[in-house]
């Protein structure tokens, strides 16, 4: 009964480093999303995918990349980390794209 | 720019009272409307969803949708201290994207 699993839960990066945030879902959902949430703010969409092999930009894609080679996995890549990318990142999935979105537990990223 | 607006609060209500949370959205093509609850340091969890104009009730929660006014609300009856959290309004459009408001912080005072 895992749902949406994100790893790692916490990470500290130095400016200029790169990393990949992992997201996996076991519900066979077609739609997957990456959001970031800054303190006191709502969720901003970074990238989304409507199925394996298909990805598209959201509201705040700069500095990030994604891939979707399988239905289950949707990793988010940060290249050349910047302090502005300090945030909590949530991965979510949805069966239909207009139905309920299920969230992972989040990754708290700090760039110093 | 598709926007979802919420009053950030904080909203404080006494235990047992009705809490009323409001949300407006800009995209008339929006199809689905959701209320998520988020406890501090946790991920959002779905409370209610509504697709059609009118009211939808689930236990102590009632969602209300008025598409003509582009307005969606959440009423929490008999508010409990455990309801203290941030409530996020979310809207889904034909592009299969979910847009979130900034959330309303609710505190229920025992």
Short mmCIF file of C-alpha atoms in Angstrom, two decimals:
data_model
loop_
_atom_site.label_atom_id
_atom_site.label_comp_id
_atom_site.label_asym_id
_atom_site.label_seq_id
_atom_site.Cartn_x
_atom_site.Cartn_y
_atom_site.Cartn_z
CA UNK A 1 0.00 0.00 0.00
CA UNK A 2 2.87 2.38 -0.82
CA UNK A 3 1.11 4.93 -3.08
CA UNK A 4 3.60 7.63 -4.09
CA UNK A 5 7.12 7.25 -2.74
CA UNK A 6 9.72 10.01 -2.82
CA UNK A 7 13.40 9.77 -1.99
CA UNK A 8 15.33 11.26 -0.33
CA UNK A 9 13.29 12.94 2.43
CA UNK A 10 15.96 15.53 3.16
CA UNK A 11 19.00 16.76 1.25
CA UNK A 12 21.51 19.58 1.52
CA UNK A 13 23.24 20.61 -1.70
CA UNK A 14 26.01 23.05 -2.35
CA UNK A 15 25.56 25.73 -5.00
CA UNK A 16 26.36 24.31 -8.41
CA UNK A 17 25.85 20.66 -7.46
CA UNK A 18 23.32 18.46 -9.21
CA UNK A 19 20.94 15.81 -7.94
CA UNK A 20 17.94 13.73 -8.87
CA UNK A 21 14.80 13.53 -6.76
CA UNK A 22 13.16 10.16 -7.16
CA UNK A 23 9.41 9.55 -7.38
CA UNK A 24 7.66 6.23 -7.87
CA UNK A 25 3.98 5.28 -7.76
CA UNK A 26 2.43 1.84 -7.66
CA UNK A 27 -1.14 2.78 -8.58
CA UNK A 28 -0.65 2.54 -12.36
CA UNK A 29 -1.56 6.21 -12.70
CA UNK A 30 -0.97 7.87 -16.04
CA UNK A 31 -0.53 11.38 -14.74
CA UNK A 32 2.38 12.47 -12.59
CA UNK A 33 3.40 15.88 -11.30
CA UNK A 34 6.25 17.67 -9.60
CA UNK A 35 5.48 20.64 -7.36
CA UNK A 36 7.56 22.88 -5.19
CA UNK A 37 6.23 24.58 -2.07
CA UNK A 38 8.01 27.56 -0.58
CA UNK A 39 7.25 28.64 3.02
CA UNK A 40 3.76 30.13 3.36
CA UNK A 41 3.07 29.56 -0.30
CA UNK A 42 0.95 27.19 -2.29
CA UNK A 43 2.18 24.50 -4.62
CA UNK A 44 3.76 25.57 -7.89
CA UNK A 45 3.80 23.09 -10.77
CA UNK A 46 7.28 22.40 -12.14
CA UNK A 47 6.71 19.62 -14.68
CA UNK A 48 4.03 17.09 -15.39
CA UNK A 49 3.58 13.94 -17.45
CA UNK A 50 0.45 12.43 -18.98
CA UNK A 51 2.06 9.07 -19.64
CA UNK A 52 5.33 7.27 -20.25
CA UNK A 53 7.48 9.18 -22.73
CA UNK A 54 5.43 12.40 -22.48
CA UNK A 55 6.40 15.35 -20.32
CA UNK A 56 5.57 19.05 -20.32
CA UNK A 57 6.51 22.21 -18.48
CA UNK A 58 4.45 23.67 -15.69
CA UNK A 59 4.59 27.15 -14.16
CA UNK A 60 8.19 27.12 -12.88
CA UNK A 61 10.33 24.71 -14.99
CA UNK A 62 13.58 26.69 -15.16
CA UNK A 63 16.52 24.87 -13.58
CA UNK A 64 14.81 21.48 -13.68
CA UNK A 65 14.46 18.54 -16.01
CA UNK A 66 12.33 15.42 -15.96
CA UNK A 67 11.98 12.13 -17.77
CA UNK A 68 9.26 9.48 -17.79
CA UNK A 69 10.58 6.23 -19.20
CA UNK A 70 8.08 4.07 -17.29
CA UNK A 71 4.57 4.55 -15.91
CA UNK A 72 5.84 4.09 -12.37
CA UNK A 73 8.80 6.50 -12.21
CA UNK A 74 9.07 10.25 -12.68
CA UNK A 75 12.47 11.59 -11.53
CA UNK A 76 13.19 15.29 -11.24
CA UNK A 77 16.71 16.46 -12.08
CA UNK A 78 18.25 19.63 -10.66
CA UNK A 79 21.25 20.88 -12.58
CA UNK A 80 23.55 23.53 -11.11
CA UNK A 81 21.64 23.98 -7.85
CA UNK A 82 20.94 27.56 -6.75
CA UNK A 83 19.74 28.94 -3.38
CA UNK A 84 16.42 29.84 -5.07
CA UNK A 85 15.76 26.11 -5.40
CA UNK A 86 15.63 25.68 -1.64
CA UNK A 87 12.11 24.37 -1.15
CA UNK A 88 9.97 21.36 -0.35
CA UNK A 89 9.32 19.24 -3.42
CA UNK A 90 6.22 17.10 -3.78
CA UNK A 91 5.55 14.46 -6.36
CA UNK A 92 1.94 13.54 -7.08
CA UNK A 93 0.03 11.18 -9.33
CA UNK A 94 -3.50 11.01 -10.67
CA UNK A 95 -5.39 8.42 -12.65
CA UNK A 96 -7.28 10.82 -14.89
CA UNK A 97 -5.69 14.26 -14.67
CA UNK A 98 -8.94 15.78 -13.45
CA UNK A 99 -9.45 13.46 -10.54
CA UNK A 100 -7.82 13.29 -7.16
CA UNK A 101 -4.05 13.75 -6.97
CA UNK A 102 -2.16 11.61 -4.48
CA UNK A 103 0.98 13.10 -2.96
CA UNK A 104 4.26 11.69 -1.83
CA UNK A 105 5.73 12.64 1.55
CA UNK A 106 7.94 15.36 0.09
CA UNK A 107 11.65 16.09 -0.20
CA UNK A 108 13.03 19.00 1.79
CA UNK A 109 15.93 20.45 -0.18
CA UNK A 110 18.32 23.12 1.04
CA UNK A 111 20.89 24.69 -1.27
CA UNK A 112 23.77 26.44 0.53
CA UNK B 1 -1.78 32.85 -15.99
CA UNK B 2 -4.29 30.60 -14.29
CA UNK B 3 -4.81 31.77 -10.74
CA UNK B 4 -6.40 30.33 -7.66
CA UNK B 5 -6.91 32.85 -4.89
CA UNK B 6 -7.45 32.16 -1.21
CA UNK B 7 -7.48 34.34 1.87
CA UNK B 8 -4.27 33.32 3.64
CA UNK B 9 -5.76 33.92 7.09
CA UNK B 10 -5.05 32.96 9.74
CA UNK B 11 -8.63 32.03 10.46
CA UNK B 12 -9.44 31.24 14.07
CA UNK B 13 -12.69 29.66 15.20
CA UNK B 14 -13.76 28.25 18.57
CA UNK B 15 -14.25 24.52 18.94
CA UNK B 16 -17.70 23.47 17.77
CA UNK B 17 -18.15 26.47 15.45
CA UNK B 18 -18.43 26.49 11.66
CA UNK B 19 -15.27 27.34 9.72
CA UNK B 20 -15.79 28.86 6.27
CA UNK B 21 -12.98 28.77 3.73
CA UNK B 22 -13.21 30.49 0.37
CA UNK B 23 -11.48 30.24 -3.00
CA UNK B 24 -11.82 31.94 -6.37
CA UNK B 25 -10.29 30.85 -9.66
CA UNK B 26 -9.63 32.60 -12.95
CA UNK B 27 -9.84 29.83 -15.56
CA UNK B 28 -13.43 29.34 -16.75
CA UNK B 29 -12.33 26.06 -18.36
CA UNK B 30 -11.70 24.52 -14.94
CA UNK B 31 -13.41 21.19 -14.52
CA UNK B 32 -12.64 19.82 -11.10
CA UNK B 33 -12.26 21.44 -7.73
CA UNK B 34 -10.55 20.07 -4.67
CA UNK B 35 -9.88 20.91 -1.06
CA UNK B 36 -6.72 19.52 0.47
CA UNK B 37 -5.69 19.66 4.11
CA UNK B 38 -2.02 20.05 4.94
CA UNK B 39 -0.64 19.69 8.43
CA UNK B 40 2.64 21.44 9.14
CA UNK B 41 5.55 19.50 7.65
CA UNK B 42 3.26 16.98 5.95
CA UNK B 43 1.99 16.42 2.43
CA UNK B 44 -1.45 17.55 1.27
CA UNK B 45 -4.30 15.09 1.71
CA UNK B 46 -7.64 15.25 -0.06
CA UNK B 47 -10.65 16.37 1.98
CA UNK B 48 -13.30 17.00 -0.64
CA UNK B 49 -13.76 17.23 -4.38
CA UNK B 50 -16.63 18.70 -6.37
CA UNK B 51 -17.33 18.76 -10.09
CA UNK B 52 -20.84 20.25 -10.39
CA UNK B 53 -22.50 23.43 -9.24
CA UNK B 54 -24.12 23.25 -5.84
CA UNK B 55 -23.28 21.63 -2.54
CA UNK B 56 -21.61 18.35 -1.71
CA UNK B 57 -21.58 17.05 1.83
CA UNK B 58 -19.28 14.49 3.42
CA UNK B 59 -19.60 14.17 7.17
CA UNK B 60 -18.70 17.49 8.78
CA UNK B 61 -17.44 18.92 5.48
CA UNK B 62 -19.46 20.65 2.78
CA UNK B 63 -18.00 21.88 -0.50
CA UNK B 64 -19.89 24.51 -2.47
CA UNK B 65 -19.27 25.36 -6.12
CA UNK B 66 -20.56 28.28 -8.16
CA UNK B 67 -19.03 28.17 -11.64
CA UNK B 68 -20.77 31.36 -12.79
CA UNK B 69 -19.05 33.27 -9.98
CA UNK B 70 -15.87 31.13 -10.24
CA UNK B 71 -16.10 30.47 -6.55
CA UNK B 72 -15.64 27.39 -4.42
CA UNK B 73 -15.89 27.14 -0.66
CA UNK B 74 -15.45 24.63 2.14
CA UNK B 75 -17.53 24.61 5.31
CA UNK B 76 -16.36 22.64 8.32
CA UNK B 77 -19.10 22.09 10.89
CA UNK B 78 -18.48 21.31 14.56
CA UNK B 79 -14.83 22.31 14.14
CA UNK B 80 -12.34 20.30 16.18
CA UNK B 81 -8.80 21.16 17.27
CA UNK B 82 -7.61 18.37 14.96
CA UNK B 83 -8.97 20.43 12.04
CA UNK B 84 -6.24 23.01 12.67
CA UNK B 85 -4.17 22.95 9.47
CA UNK B 86 -3.67 24.78 6.20
CA UNK B 87 -6.41 24.19 3.64
CA UNK B 88 -5.41 24.30 -0.01
CA UNK B 89 -7.87 24.92 -2.80
CA UNK B 90 -6.94 23.20 -6.07
CA UNK B 91 -8.43 23.45 -9.53
CA UNK B 92 -7.94 21.14 -12.49
CA UNK B 93 -8.43 22.25 -16.07
CA UNK B 94 -8.69 20.61 -19.46
CA UNK B 95 -4.90 20.61 -19.68
CA UNK B 96 -4.77 17.98 -16.96
CA UNK B 97 -2.91 20.31 -14.66
CA UNK B 98 -3.72 21.08 -11.03
CA UNK B 99 -3.35 24.65 -9.82
CA UNK B 100 -3.21 25.40 -6.12
CA UNK B 101 -3.99 28.44 -4.05
CA UNK B 102 -1.61 29.62 -1.35
CA UNK B 103 -3.77 28.07 1.35
CA UNK B 104 -5.75 29.30 4.35
CA UNK B 105 -4.38 28.61 7.81
CA UNK B 106 -7.13 27.48 10.19
CA UNK B 107 -6.79 27.32 13.97
CA UNK B 108 -9.56 25.78 16.04
CA UNK B 109 -9.39 27.05 19.61
CA UNK B 110 -10.39 24.55 22.34
#
